[in-house]
Amino acid sequence: MEKFITDEIQDAAIKDLGKIVGIASYNEDAQPNAPFGKGPKAALDQVLEIAENLGFKTFEDPEGYYGYADIGEGDQTFGIVGHMDEVPAGNLEAWDVEPYQLTEKDGKLYGRGTQDDKGPTMSAIYAVKAILDKGYKFNKKIRIIFGTDEEILWRCLAEYNKKEDPIDLGIAPDADFPLIYAEKGLQQSYLVGPGSTELNLDLENAFNAVPGKAIYDGPKQDEVFAALKNHNFDADQKDGSIEVHGKSVHAMNAPEGVNAVVRLAIALSDVFPDVKVLQFLKEFGEDANGTNLLGDVSDDVSGRLTFNISSLKITPEESRMQIDMRIPVKVDHDELIKHVSDSVEKYGIKYENYDYVAPLYVPTDSELVKTLMQTYQDLTGDTKSEPAISGGATFARTMNNCVAFGGMLPTTPNYMHQANENWSKADMRKAMEIFAEAIYRLCV
Ligand SMILES: [Zn+2]
């Protein structure tokens, strides 16, 4: 195997990484042609300038949603999808270094974005550059796409897909090696049913987490508390309210959590048997795979459906629940939604769509996955790590025939979204080598 990455190449990549880490690029109020604020726009401008100087042909969306850098020619386009936005540094006291400045210390590169996702994106740019420096020509067009709204709502790539032609294959270096070839479909919705004059509830939570606690301060508290104890649910009663304790986990792992809202609803259904939505929740039960409602929904690739009910609001006018479903990649979305709608109908409940993100699925016997896996194994000697599936979401799923590939090794400590975010130079070097070899095998 040829050695593409030299000290010189990595040093140049680190120097340019410093330029984009030096720009705080978390989401802020929109400005003209900067839909996510001045930070993401400035980081986008900067990375395009870097790519331009390395010989790429660059383009910036006139409205500022995204940009890209092209090099090479061919009938097909190989995409590399990264992002220039980041989460804020958070509590500065928790940092040992200045977050918006690249600091090298003990062989590690510190700064917001070094792991997520400025470091991996810059590594991929220089991996392409390293192949060019060896005098090779690409047989495909290589397009490095820079998003600016990954951490919030992905509006950047929604715009990209509206305005640009799809890629033919590609990678999103924004997760872990070896690779993620399947991500479940992500459906967030409301279930809306009849209201109640007997019981008012306002249990609000985020869609994407199993609620770890639920407070009840309504009528018949002693009876409700007794019902909770009757079900062996963990709860405290004091100062005129009841707190039900559950276990909060991310919605994609909902079956591993304990849903405090559902537990409270089950107990309430014993005390208020006429409130229809509570009967629904009682029958739905504590099964976050939705089996009681829908039967077994699963496939051989990505496993079982997860079904998280995160909120419950009851007013005299209506009852309303937020649900988050992670749908197995081979399950037909429209059929599933019809199944849900039909199943809740007998409780007087209607299904309302909020947001849907289609799944990612590139079969493991595809050329793309086989080549990337082989490259990873050849360069690391790690033949144990398998291609992964995830209930989470990367940019890979916004693109045709694209998988999440790196840039973190299985042994890299995860500092994404945390204080003291850093990436070791050794791990960065390994990621660059893997990217270069993979792009060489796929595009030269
Ligand atoms: Zn990211």
Short mmCIF file of C-alpha atoms and ligand atoms in Angstrom, two decimals:
data_model
loop_
_atom_site.label_atom_id
_atom_site.label_comp_id
_atom_site.label_asym_id
_atom_site.label_seq_id
_atom_site.Cartn_x
_atom_site.Cartn_y
_atom_site.Cartn_z
CA MET A 1 0.00 0.00 0.00
CA GLU A 2 1.15 3.45 -0.86
CA LYS A 3 1.78 5.93 1.93
CA PHE A 4 -0.32 8.98 1.16
CA ILE A 5 -0.17 10.91 4.40
CA THR A 6 3.15 12.53 5.32
CA ASP A 7 4.05 14.76 8.28
CA GLU A 8 3.99 17.67 5.87
CA ILE A 9 0.42 16.90 4.76
CA GLN A 10 -0.83 16.46 8.31
CA ASP A 11 0.87 19.64 9.51
CA ALA A 12 -0.77 21.61 6.70
CA ALA A 13 -4.15 20.07 7.58
CA ILE A 14 -3.72 21.04 11.23
CA LYS A 15 -2.77 24.59 10.26
CA ASP A 16 -5.93 24.94 8.17
CA LEU A 17 -8.01 23.21 10.83
CA GLY A 18 -6.84 25.98 13.17
CA LYS A 19 -8.39 28.56 10.85
CA ILE A 20 -11.87 27.05 11.07
CA VAL A 21 -11.71 26.05 14.75
CA GLY A 22 -10.83 29.73 15.33
CA ILE A 23 -14.31 30.69 14.14
CA ALA A 24 -17.13 30.08 16.64
CA SER A 25 -19.83 28.64 14.40
CA TYR A 26 -22.82 27.68 16.50
CA ASN A 27 -26.34 28.51 15.38
CA GLU A 28 -27.53 32.10 15.87
CA ASP A 29 -30.17 34.43 14.48
CA ALA A 30 -30.33 34.65 10.71
CA GLN A 31 -28.58 37.49 8.89
CA PRO A 32 -28.79 38.35 5.19
CA ASN A 33 -27.40 35.34 3.25
CA ALA A 34 -26.43 33.72 6.54
CA PRO A 35 -29.52 31.71 7.49
CA PHE A 36 -27.90 30.26 10.63
CA GLY A 37 -26.05 33.38 11.77
CA LYS A 38 -22.63 34.85 11.17
CA GLY A 39 -20.55 32.00 12.70
CA PRO A 40 -21.60 29.12 10.42
CA LYS A 41 -21.39 31.49 7.42
CA ALA A 42 -17.86 32.65 8.32
CA ALA A 43 -16.67 29.06 8.83
CA LEU A 44 -18.19 28.11 5.48
CA ASP A 45 -16.45 31.04 3.73
CA GLN A 46 -13.16 30.07 5.38
CA VAL A 47 -13.25 26.38 4.48
CA LEU A 48 -14.14 27.22 0.87
CA GLU A 49 -11.16 29.57 0.71
CA ILE A 50 -8.90 26.81 2.05
CA ALA A 51 -10.22 24.34 -0.53
CA GLU A 52 -9.84 26.90 -3.32
CA ASN A 53 -6.19 27.42 -2.37
CA LEU A 54 -5.62 23.66 -2.55
CA GLY A 55 -6.87 23.56 -6.14
CA PHE A 56 -10.55 22.69 -5.68
CA LYS A 57 -13.24 24.48 -7.64
CA THR A 58 -15.61 25.90 -5.07
CA PHE A 59 -19.20 27.04 -4.97
CA GLU A 60 -21.19 28.78 -2.25
CA ASP A 61 -24.97 28.77 -2.26
CA PRO A 62 -25.96 32.43 -2.82
CA GLU A 63 -28.36 32.18 0.13
CA GLY A 64 -25.58 30.82 2.34
CA TYR A 65 -27.08 27.43 3.22
CA TYR A 66 -24.19 25.25 2.02
CA GLY A 67 -21.09 25.17 -0.14
CA TYR A 68 -19.00 22.59 -1.92
CA ALA A 69 -15.54 21.99 -3.36
CA ASP A 70 -15.09 19.88 -6.52
CA ILE A 71 -12.07 18.19 -8.02
CA GLY A 72 -11.62 15.51 -10.69
CA GLU A 73 -13.79 14.47 -13.61
CA GLY A 74 -15.98 11.48 -14.38
CA ASP A 75 -19.52 10.30 -15.05
CA GLN A 76 -20.12 9.75 -11.36
CA THR A 77 -19.85 12.01 -8.34
CA PHE A 78 -18.32 10.77 -5.10
CA GLY A 79 -19.56 12.93 -2.23
CA ILE A 80 -17.88 13.64 1.10
CA VAL A 81 -20.40 15.28 3.42
CA GLY A 82 -19.31 17.23 6.49
CA HIS A 83 -20.48 20.23 8.46
CA MET A 84 -19.04 23.56 9.56
CA ASP A 85 -21.56 24.35 12.30
CA GLU A 86 -21.00 23.12 15.85
CA VAL A 87 -22.62 23.22 19.27
CA PRO A 88 -21.65 26.15 21.56
CA ALA A 89 -18.72 25.69 23.96
CA GLY A 90 -21.15 25.66 26.90
CA ASN A 91 -19.75 26.34 30.35
CA LEU A 92 -16.34 27.97 29.76
CA GLU A 93 -15.22 27.10 33.31
CA ALA A 94 -15.26 23.44 32.30
CA TRP A 95 -12.65 24.05 29.58
CA ASP A 96 -8.89 23.97 30.29
CA VAL A 97 -8.20 25.76 27.00
CA GLU A 98 -9.81 28.47 24.89
CA PRO A 99 -12.55 26.55 22.98
CA TYR A 100 -12.48 28.70 19.83
CA GLN A 101 -8.76 28.37 19.23
CA LEU A 102 -6.88 25.26 18.16
CA THR A 103 -4.48 24.32 20.96
CA GLU A 104 -1.97 21.50 20.64
CA LYS A 105 -1.13 19.89 23.98
CA ASP A 106 0.38 16.46 24.76
CA GLY A 107 -0.18 15.24 21.21
CA LYS A 108 -3.82 16.29 21.21
CA LEU A 109 -5.65 18.97 19.26
CA TYR A 110 -8.08 20.87 21.49
CA GLY A 111 -10.95 23.09 20.42
CA ARG A 112 -14.68 23.05 19.64
CA GLY A 113 -15.23 21.14 16.42
CA THR A 114 -11.98 19.14 16.45
CA GLN A 115 -14.03 15.91 16.56
CA ASP A 116 -17.41 17.17 15.39
CA ASP A 117 -17.01 17.86 12.58
CA LYS A 118 -14.31 20.30 11.49
CA GLY A 119 -11.45 17.88 12.24
CA PRO A 120 -12.80 14.95 10.21
CA THR A 121 -13.88 17.28 7.36
CA MET A 122 -10.42 18.88 7.13
CA SER A 123 -8.83 15.41 7.28
CA ALA A 124 -10.92 14.33 4.30
CA ILE A 125 -9.99 17.46 2.30
CA TYR A 126 -6.29 16.77 2.84
CA ALA A 127 -6.72 13.06 2.10
CA VAL A 128 -7.93 14.10 -1.37
CA LYS A 129 -5.06 16.57 -1.66
CA ALA A 130 -2.54 13.85 -0.70
CA ILE A 131 -3.69 11.64 -3.58
CA LEU A 132 -3.34 14.56 -6.02
CA ASP A 133 0.16 15.29 -4.73
CA LYS A 134 1.16 11.76 -5.79
CA GLY A 135 0.19 12.66 -9.34
CA TYR A 136 -2.97 10.56 -9.60
CA LYS A 137 -6.03 11.57 -11.54
CA PHE A 138 -9.54 10.79 -10.32
CA ASN A 139 -12.00 8.79 -12.42
CA LYS A 140 -14.96 10.43 -10.69
CA LYS A 141 -15.83 13.93 -9.70
CA ILE A 142 -15.11 14.30 -6.00
CA ARG A 143 -17.39 16.77 -4.26
CA ILE A 144 -16.83 17.80 -0.65
CA ILE A 145 -20.11 19.21 0.64
CA PHE A 146 -20.14 21.55 3.62
CA GLY A 147 -23.34 21.81 5.64
CA THR A 148 -23.99 24.61 8.12
CA ASP A 149 -27.04 23.36 10.08
CA GLU A 150 -26.23 19.80 11.13
CA GLU A 151 -26.67 20.43 14.83
CA ILE A 152 -30.18 21.87 14.47
CA LEU A 153 -32.50 21.00 11.60
CA TRP A 154 -30.44 20.05 8.54
CA ARG A 155 -32.01 22.88 6.50
CA CYS A 156 -28.65 23.32 4.72
CA LEU A 157 -28.77 19.94 3.00
CA ALA A 158 -32.52 20.15 2.41
CA GLU A 159 -31.62 23.25 0.34
CA TYR A 160 -28.73 21.38 -1.29
CA ASN A 161 -31.04 18.57 -2.37
CA LYS A 162 -33.53 21.08 -3.76
CA LYS A 163 -30.93 22.91 -5.85
CA GLU A 164 -28.23 20.37 -6.78
CA ASP A 165 -27.96 17.01 -8.55
CA PRO A 166 -27.67 13.96 -6.29
CA ILE A 167 -24.30 12.31 -5.73
CA ASP A 168 -23.82 8.71 -6.93
CA LEU A 169 -22.05 7.43 -3.84
CA GLY A 170 -20.27 8.89 -0.86
CA ILE A 171 -19.29 9.07 2.78
CA ALA A 172 -20.19 11.28 5.74
CA PRO A 173 -17.19 11.40 8.09
CA ASP A 174 -19.23 12.44 11.13
CA ALA A 175 -19.44 9.34 13.32
CA ASP A 176 -17.30 6.29 14.09
CA PHE A 177 -15.21 3.84 12.08
CA PRO A 178 -15.71 1.43 10.64
CA LEU A 179 -19.05 2.60 9.23
CA ILE A 180 -22.80 2.96 9.65
CA TYR A 181 -24.77 1.47 6.76
CA ALA A 182 -28.26 1.58 8.23
CA GLU A 183 -30.07 4.22 10.23
CA LYS A 184 -33.71 3.77 11.12
CA GLY A 185 -36.36 6.09 9.72
CA LEU A 186 -37.21 8.83 12.18
CA GLN A 187 -40.83 9.83 12.64
CA GLN A 188 -42.02 12.42 15.15
CA SER A 189 -45.76 12.89 15.45
CA TYR A 190 -48.70 13.84 17.66
CA LEU A 191 -51.55 11.68 18.83
CA VAL A 192 -54.56 13.91 19.46
CA GLY A 193 -57.65 12.70 21.27
CA PRO A 194 -60.66 13.91 23.22
CA GLY A 195 -60.24 16.38 26.10
CA SER A 196 -61.41 16.05 29.68
CA THR A 197 -63.05 18.36 32.22
CA GLU A 198 -62.23 15.88 34.98
CA LEU A 199 -58.47 15.99 34.67
CA ASN A 200 -55.97 18.60 33.47
CA LEU A 201 -52.41 17.56 32.71
CA ASP A 202 -49.42 19.33 31.24
CA LEU A 203 -46.44 16.98 31.03
CA GLU A 204 -44.19 18.58 28.41
CA ASN A 205 -40.89 17.06 27.30
CA ALA A 206 -38.62 16.87 24.28
CA PHE A 207 -39.60 14.39 21.56
CA ASN A 208 -36.31 12.55 21.55
CA ALA A 209 -35.90 11.44 25.14
CA VAL A 210 -37.72 9.00 27.40
CA PRO A 211 -39.10 11.18 30.23
CA GLY A 212 -37.26 10.34 33.44
CA LYS A 213 -39.75 12.07 35.70
CA ALA A 214 -43.37 13.16 35.80
CA ILE A 215 -45.00 15.49 38.32
CA TYR A 216 -48.65 15.17 39.28
CA ASP A 217 -50.32 17.97 41.25
CA GLY A 218 -53.96 17.35 40.29
CA PRO A 219 -56.94 15.97 42.24
CA LYS A 220 -57.27 12.64 44.13
CA GLN A 221 -53.59 12.53 44.96
CA ASP A 222 -53.78 9.89 47.65
CA GLU A 223 -55.64 7.56 45.33
CA VAL A 224 -53.19 8.22 42.52
CA PHE A 225 -50.25 7.58 44.83
CA ALA A 226 -51.84 4.33 46.02
CA ALA A 227 -52.35 3.27 42.41
CA LEU A 228 -48.67 3.97 41.65
CA LYS A 229 -47.61 1.85 44.62
CA ASN A 230 -50.04 -0.83 43.52
CA HIS A 231 -48.18 -1.07 40.19
CA ASN A 232 -44.83 -1.04 42.02
CA PHE A 233 -43.87 2.21 40.30
CA ASP A 234 -41.19 4.32 41.99
CA ALA A 235 -42.74 7.61 43.20
CA ASP A 236 -42.63 10.15 46.06
CA GLN A 237 -45.45 12.19 47.49
CA LYS A 238 -44.72 15.50 49.20
CA ASP A 239 -45.80 19.16 49.40
CA GLY A 240 -49.01 18.65 47.47
CA SER A 241 -47.54 16.81 44.52
CA ILE A 242 -46.37 13.41 43.37
CA GLU A 243 -43.13 12.80 41.52
CA VAL A 244 -42.91 9.64 39.46
CA HIS A 245 -39.36 8.46 38.81
CA GLY A 246 -38.34 6.76 35.59
CA LYS A 247 -35.10 6.43 33.68
CA SER A 248 -34.32 8.88 30.91
CA VAL A 249 -32.54 7.57 27.80
CA HIS A 250 -32.39 8.74 24.19
CA ALA A 251 -35.54 7.88 22.26
CA MET A 252 -33.57 5.58 19.95
CA ASN A 253 -32.93 3.36 22.98
CA ALA A 254 -36.43 3.78 24.40
CA PRO A 255 -36.88 0.12 25.46
CA GLU A 256 -33.89 0.56 27.82
CA GLY A 257 -35.53 3.48 29.63
CA VAL A 258 -38.38 3.75 32.10
CA ASN A 259 -41.08 6.14 30.94
CA ALA A 260 -42.33 8.20 33.90
CA VAL A 261 -45.15 9.81 31.87
CA VAL A 262 -46.52 6.42 30.81
CA ARG A 263 -46.23 5.13 34.39
CA LEU A 264 -48.16 8.09 35.76
CA ALA A 265 -50.79 7.66 33.04
CA ILE A 266 -51.23 3.97 33.88
CA ALA A 267 -51.81 4.85 37.54
CA LEU A 268 -54.15 7.70 36.61
CA SER A 269 -56.20 5.36 34.43
CA ASP A 270 -57.13 3.38 37.56
CA VAL A 271 -58.38 6.54 39.30
CA PHE A 272 -59.95 8.26 36.27
CA PRO A 273 -61.34 5.37 34.19
CA ASP A 274 -63.47 7.68 32.04
CA VAL A 275 -60.55 9.65 30.60
CA LYS A 276 -60.13 7.99 27.23
CA VAL A 277 -56.52 8.84 26.50
CA LEU A 278 -55.50 7.21 29.77
CA GLN A 279 -57.13 3.95 28.70
CA PHE A 280 -55.08 4.14 25.53
CA LEU A 281 -51.87 4.63 27.50
CA LYS A 282 -52.76 1.83 29.88
CA GLU A 283 -53.18 -0.57 26.99
CA PHE A 284 -50.06 0.74 25.24
CA GLY A 285 -48.28 -0.10 28.49
CA GLU A 286 -44.59 0.01 29.22
CA ASP A 287 -43.53 -1.63 25.97
CA ALA A 288 -41.48 0.96 24.05
CA ASN A 289 -41.41 -1.32 20.99
CA GLY A 290 -45.11 -0.56 20.55
CA THR A 291 -45.96 -4.27 20.48
CA ASN A 292 -49.25 -3.97 22.38
CA LEU A 293 -50.49 -1.44 19.85
CA LEU A 294 -48.93 -2.68 16.61
CA GLY A 295 -47.65 -6.21 17.10
CA ASP A 296 -44.04 -7.00 16.26
CA VAL A 297 -42.59 -4.43 13.82
CA SER A 298 -39.01 -5.32 12.89
CA ASP A 299 -36.65 -6.39 10.12
CA ASP A 300 -33.52 -8.52 9.83
CA VAL A 301 -31.23 -5.50 9.28
CA SER A 302 -32.09 -2.90 11.89
CA GLY A 303 -34.14 -4.76 14.47
CA ARG A 304 -37.30 -3.58 16.15
CA LEU A 305 -39.37 -0.43 16.00
CA THR A 306 -38.91 1.88 18.98
CA PHE A 307 -41.91 3.92 20.08
CA ASN A 308 -41.44 6.67 22.66
CA ILE A 309 -44.32 8.64 24.14
CA SER A 310 -42.67 11.71 25.63
CA SER A 311 -45.45 14.08 26.62
CA LEU A 312 -49.07 14.16 27.67
CA LYS A 313 -51.30 17.18 27.76
CA ILE A 314 -54.97 17.07 28.68
CA THR A 315 -57.23 20.13 28.47
CA PRO A 316 -61.02 20.37 28.26
CA GLU A 317 -60.63 20.70 24.48
CA GLU A 318 -58.21 17.89 23.66
CA SER A 319 -55.58 15.45 24.80
CA ARG A 320 -52.22 15.45 23.03
CA MET A 321 -49.16 13.20 23.10
CA GLN A 322 -45.80 13.54 21.37
CA ILE A 323 -44.41 10.35 19.91
CA ASP A 324 -40.99 9.51 18.48
CA MET A 325 -40.72 6.36 16.39
CA ARG A 326 -37.49 4.86 15.00
CA ILE A 327 -38.61 2.72 12.10
CA PRO A 328 -36.68 -0.35 10.85
CA VAL A 329 -35.15 0.37 7.43
CA LYS A 330 -37.10 -2.27 5.53
CA VAL A 331 -40.51 -1.39 6.99
CA ASP A 332 -42.74 0.56 4.61
CA HIS A 333 -43.27 3.99 6.16
CA ASP A 334 -46.72 4.75 4.76
CA GLU A 335 -48.08 1.35 5.73
CA LEU A 336 -46.77 1.73 9.25
CA ILE A 337 -48.36 5.15 9.66
CA LYS A 338 -51.68 3.75 8.42
CA HIS A 339 -51.32 0.93 10.93
CA VAL A 340 -50.74 3.44 13.76
CA SER A 341 -53.68 5.63 12.65
CA ASP A 342 -56.04 2.66 12.45
CA SER A 343 -54.90 1.29 15.81
CA VAL A 344 -55.47 4.50 17.77
CA GLU A 345 -58.84 5.24 16.17
CA LYS A 346 -60.87 3.17 18.62
CA TYR A 347 -59.72 5.49 21.43
CA GLY A 348 -60.98 8.51 19.51
CA ILE A 349 -57.35 9.46 18.81
CA LYS A 350 -56.05 10.94 15.57
CA TYR A 351 -52.53 10.72 14.17
CA GLU A 352 -50.77 13.98 13.14
CA ASN A 353 -47.41 14.14 11.36
CA TYR A 354 -44.75 16.50 12.77
CA ASP A 355 -41.45 15.55 11.10
CA TYR A 356 -40.12 12.61 9.12
CA VAL A 357 -36.54 11.77 8.14
CA ALA A 358 -36.20 8.82 5.76
CA PRO A 359 -33.91 5.92 6.72
CA LEU A 360 -30.41 5.15 5.51
CA TYR A 361 -29.73 1.74 4.08
CA VAL A 362 -26.79 0.69 1.91
CA PRO A 363 -26.50 -3.13 1.88
CA THR A 364 -23.32 -4.63 3.35
CA ASP A 365 -22.66 -6.54 0.12
CA SER A 366 -22.57 -3.32 -1.93
CA GLU A 367 -19.30 -2.27 -3.60
CA LEU A 368 -19.20 0.87 -1.46
CA VAL A 369 -19.52 -0.88 1.92
CA LYS A 370 -17.23 -3.75 0.93
CA THR A 371 -14.48 -1.38 -0.23
CA LEU A 372 -14.71 0.88 2.82
CA MET A 373 -14.71 -2.07 5.24
CA GLN A 374 -11.73 -3.69 3.51
CA THR A 375 -9.81 -0.42 3.57
CA TYR A 376 -10.53 0.09 7.25
CA GLN A 377 -9.42 -3.44 8.08
CA ASP A 378 -6.26 -3.23 5.96
CA LEU A 379 -5.17 -0.02 7.66
CA THR A 380 -6.09 -0.83 11.24
CA GLY A 381 -5.86 -4.62 11.45
CA ASP A 382 -9.23 -4.44 13.25
CA THR A 383 -11.27 -7.28 11.76
CA LYS A 384 -13.60 -7.53 14.76
CA SER A 385 -15.58 -4.28 14.36
CA GLU A 386 -18.65 -4.82 12.22
CA PRO A 387 -20.52 -2.39 9.98
CA ALA A 388 -23.05 -0.77 12.31
CA ILE A 389 -26.70 0.15 12.38
CA SER A 390 -27.97 3.12 14.33
CA GLY A 391 -31.23 4.59 15.54
CA GLY A 392 -29.52 7.98 15.42
CA ALA A 393 -28.98 10.18 12.42
CA THR A 394 -26.04 11.40 10.33
CA PHE A 395 -25.94 13.45 7.14
CA ALA A 396 -25.31 10.17 5.27
CA ARG A 397 -29.05 9.64 5.08
CA THR A 398 -29.62 12.89 3.21
CA MET A 399 -27.59 11.59 0.27
CA ASN A 400 -27.93 8.81 -2.26
CA ASN A 401 -25.86 5.63 -1.61
CA CYS A 402 -23.91 7.21 1.23
CA VAL A 403 -22.70 5.79 4.55
CA ALA A 404 -21.25 7.33 7.70
CA PHE A 405 -17.51 6.52 7.66
CA GLY A 406 -15.26 7.66 10.53
CA GLY A 407 -13.57 9.84 11.55
CA MET A 408 -13.42 8.47 15.12
CA LEU A 409 -11.72 5.12 15.72
CA PRO A 410 -13.41 2.66 18.08
CA THR A 411 -10.59 3.49 20.55
CA THR A 412 -10.94 7.29 20.25
CA PRO A 413 -12.48 8.81 23.41
CA ASN A 414 -15.70 10.62 22.51
CA TYR A 415 -15.57 14.36 23.27
CA MET A 416 -18.28 15.47 20.86
CA HIS A 417 -20.46 18.26 22.29
CA GLN A 418 -18.40 18.22 25.51
CA ALA A 419 -15.94 20.51 27.26
CA ASN A 420 -12.28 20.07 26.29
CA GLU A 421 -13.23 18.56 22.93
CA ASN A 422 -10.00 17.19 21.45
CA TRP A 423 -8.71 14.76 18.87
CA SER A 424 -5.30 13.14 19.19
CA LYS A 425 -2.88 13.76 16.35
CA ALA A 426 -2.26 10.02 16.09
CA ASP A 427 -5.97 9.25 15.64
CA MET A 428 -6.32 12.10 13.16
CA ARG A 429 -3.37 10.69 11.20
CA LYS A 430 -4.97 7.24 11.10
CA ALA A 431 -8.28 8.71 9.94
CA MET A 432 -6.49 10.64 7.17
CA GLU A 433 -4.73 7.46 6.02
CA ILE A 434 -8.01 5.53 5.94
CA PHE A 435 -9.79 8.33 4.03
CA ALA A 436 -6.97 8.62 1.48
CA GLU A 437 -6.76 4.88 0.83
CA ALA A 438 -10.55 4.55 0.57
CA ILE A 439 -10.84 7.47 -1.86
CA TYR A 440 -7.91 6.07 -3.85
CA ARG A 441 -9.60 2.66 -4.13
CA LEU A 442 -12.98 4.13 -5.05
CA CYS A 443 -12.02 7.08 -7.24
CA VAL A 444 -8.64 6.46 -8.92
ZN ZN B 1 -21.49 16.24 13.59
#
